[in-house]
């Protein structure tokens, strides 16, 4: 039996659903359109705030908002 590996990324322009409780790295990766490994590395490097909950990393919605705002500000500053 073969397993299909379809992309779980939402279509471009679709609304992003953010929950009020902390999200797992996999869920944040889906929201941002990144892979889970990239989100974990962003947490480890400090680019994206997170907390350890047992063996899992949890990311608050406000921290995702902070990351997106920071990236948007960087993009604006680099725009000619």
mmCIF file of C-alpha atoms in Angstrom:
data_model
loop_
_atom_site.group_PDB
_atom_site.id
_atom_site.type_symbol
_atom_site.label_atom_id
_atom_site.label_comp_id
_atom_site.label_asym_id
_atom_site.label_seq_id
_atom_site.Cartn_x
_atom_site.Cartn_y
_atom_site.Cartn_z
ATOM 1 C CA UNK A 1 0.000 0.000 0.000
ATOM 2 C CA UNK A 2 1.391 3.387 -0.956
ATOM 3 C CA UNK A 3 0.979 6.536 1.067
ATOM 4 C CA UNK A 4 0.290 9.754 -0.767
ATOM 5 C CA UNK A 5 2.362 12.738 0.403
ATOM 6 C CA UNK A 6 0.186 15.675 -0.464
ATOM 7 C CA UNK A 7 1.049 19.157 0.610
ATOM 8 C CA UNK A 8 -0.937 20.296 3.635
ATOM 9 C CA UNK A 9 -0.313 23.974 2.880
ATOM 10 C CA UNK A 10 -3.468 26.071 2.586
ATOM 11 C CA UNK A 11 -4.199 27.650 -0.807
ATOM 12 C CA UNK A 12 -2.751 31.117 -1.354
ATOM 13 C CA UNK A 13 -5.087 33.793 -0.062
ATOM 14 C CA UNK A 14 -7.031 31.473 2.246
ATOM 15 C CA UNK A 15 -7.691 32.755 5.776
ATOM 16 C CA UNK A 16 -5.422 31.508 8.570
ATOM 17 C CA UNK A 17 -7.105 30.137 11.663
ATOM 18 C CA UNK A 18 -5.271 30.958 14.885
ATOM 19 C CA UNK A 19 -6.362 29.332 18.123
ATOM 20 C CA UNK A 20 -6.262 31.040 21.507
ATOM 21 C CA UNK A 21 -4.310 28.227 23.193
ATOM 22 C CA UNK A 22 -0.674 27.333 22.483
ATOM 23 C CA UNK A 23 -0.044 25.549 19.199
ATOM 24 C CA UNK A 24 2.372 22.754 18.326
ATOM 25 C CA UNK A 25 5.225 23.426 15.925
ATOM 26 C CA UNK A 26 3.456 21.329 13.270
ATOM 27 C CA UNK A 27 0.354 23.519 13.508
ATOM 28 C CA UNK A 28 2.383 26.742 13.315
ATOM 29 C CA UNK A 29 4.284 25.346 10.336
ATOM 30 C CA UNK A 30 0.975 24.767 8.558
ATOM 31 C CA UNK A 31 -0.206 28.304 9.410
ATOM 32 C CA UNK A 32 2.982 29.903 8.082
ATOM 33 C CA UNK A 33 3.427 27.587 5.114
ATOM 34 C CA UNK A 34 6.761 26.293 6.455
ATOM 35 C CA UNK A 35 7.928 22.790 7.234
ATOM 36 C CA UNK A 36 7.868 21.582 10.848
ATOM 37 C CA UNK A 37 11.664 21.278 10.936
ATOM 38 C CA UNK A 38 12.084 24.932 9.931
ATOM 39 C CA UNK A 39 9.690 26.032 12.694
ATOM 40 C CA UNK A 40 11.563 23.937 15.281
ATOM 41 C CA UNK A 41 14.855 25.481 14.166
ATOM 42 C CA UNK A 42 13.321 28.967 14.368
ATOM 43 C CA UNK A 43 12.320 28.181 17.971
ATOM 44 C CA UNK A 44 15.747 26.796 18.873
ATOM 45 C CA UNK A 45 17.535 29.791 17.335
ATOM 46 C CA UNK A 46 15.219 32.246 19.128
ATOM 47 C CA UNK A 47 13.660 33.702 15.977
ATOM 48 C CA UNK A 48 10.258 32.411 17.126
ATOM 49 C CA UNK A 49 9.409 32.301 20.833
ATOM 50 C CA UNK A 50 8.259 28.975 22.251
ATOM 51 C CA UNK A 51 8.101 27.014 25.463
ATOM 52 C CA UNK A 52 8.835 23.371 26.180
ATOM 53 C CA UNK A 53 5.897 21.320 27.477
ATOM 54 C CA UNK A 54 7.286 17.888 28.240
ATOM 55 C CA UNK A 55 8.627 16.639 24.919
ATOM 56 C CA UNK A 56 6.687 19.163 22.838
ATOM 57 C CA UNK A 57 7.243 22.790 21.952
ATOM 58 C CA UNK A 58 4.265 25.117 22.312
ATOM 59 C CA UNK A 59 3.932 28.465 20.587
ATOM 60 C CA UNK A 60 1.426 31.092 21.672
ATOM 61 C CA UNK A 61 -0.595 32.871 18.963
ATOM 62 C CA UNK A 62 0.805 36.229 20.126
ATOM 63 C CA UNK A 63 4.327 34.909 19.485
ATOM 64 C CA UNK A 64 3.369 33.918 15.939
ATOM 65 C CA UNK A 65 1.967 37.431 15.469
ATOM 66 C CA UNK A 66 5.231 38.932 16.794
ATOM 67 C CA UNK A 67 7.273 36.840 14.350
ATOM 68 C CA UNK A 68 5.094 37.809 11.378
ATOM 69 C CA UNK A 69 5.200 41.501 12.368
ATOM 70 C CA UNK A 70 8.992 41.343 12.718
ATOM 71 C CA UNK A 71 9.367 39.723 9.291
ATOM 72 C CA UNK A 72 6.999 42.272 7.723
ATOM 73 C CA UNK A 73 8.993 45.153 9.258
ATOM 74 C CA UNK A 74 12.236 43.669 7.928
ATOM 75 C CA UNK A 75 10.718 43.317 4.468
ATOM 76 C CA UNK A 76 9.484 46.921 4.552
ATOM 77 C CA UNK A 77 12.913 48.169 5.619
ATOM 78 C CA UNK A 78 14.577 46.307 2.733
ATOM 79 C CA UNK A 79 12.075 47.592 0.155
ATOM 80 C CA UNK A 80 13.617 50.309 -2.047
#
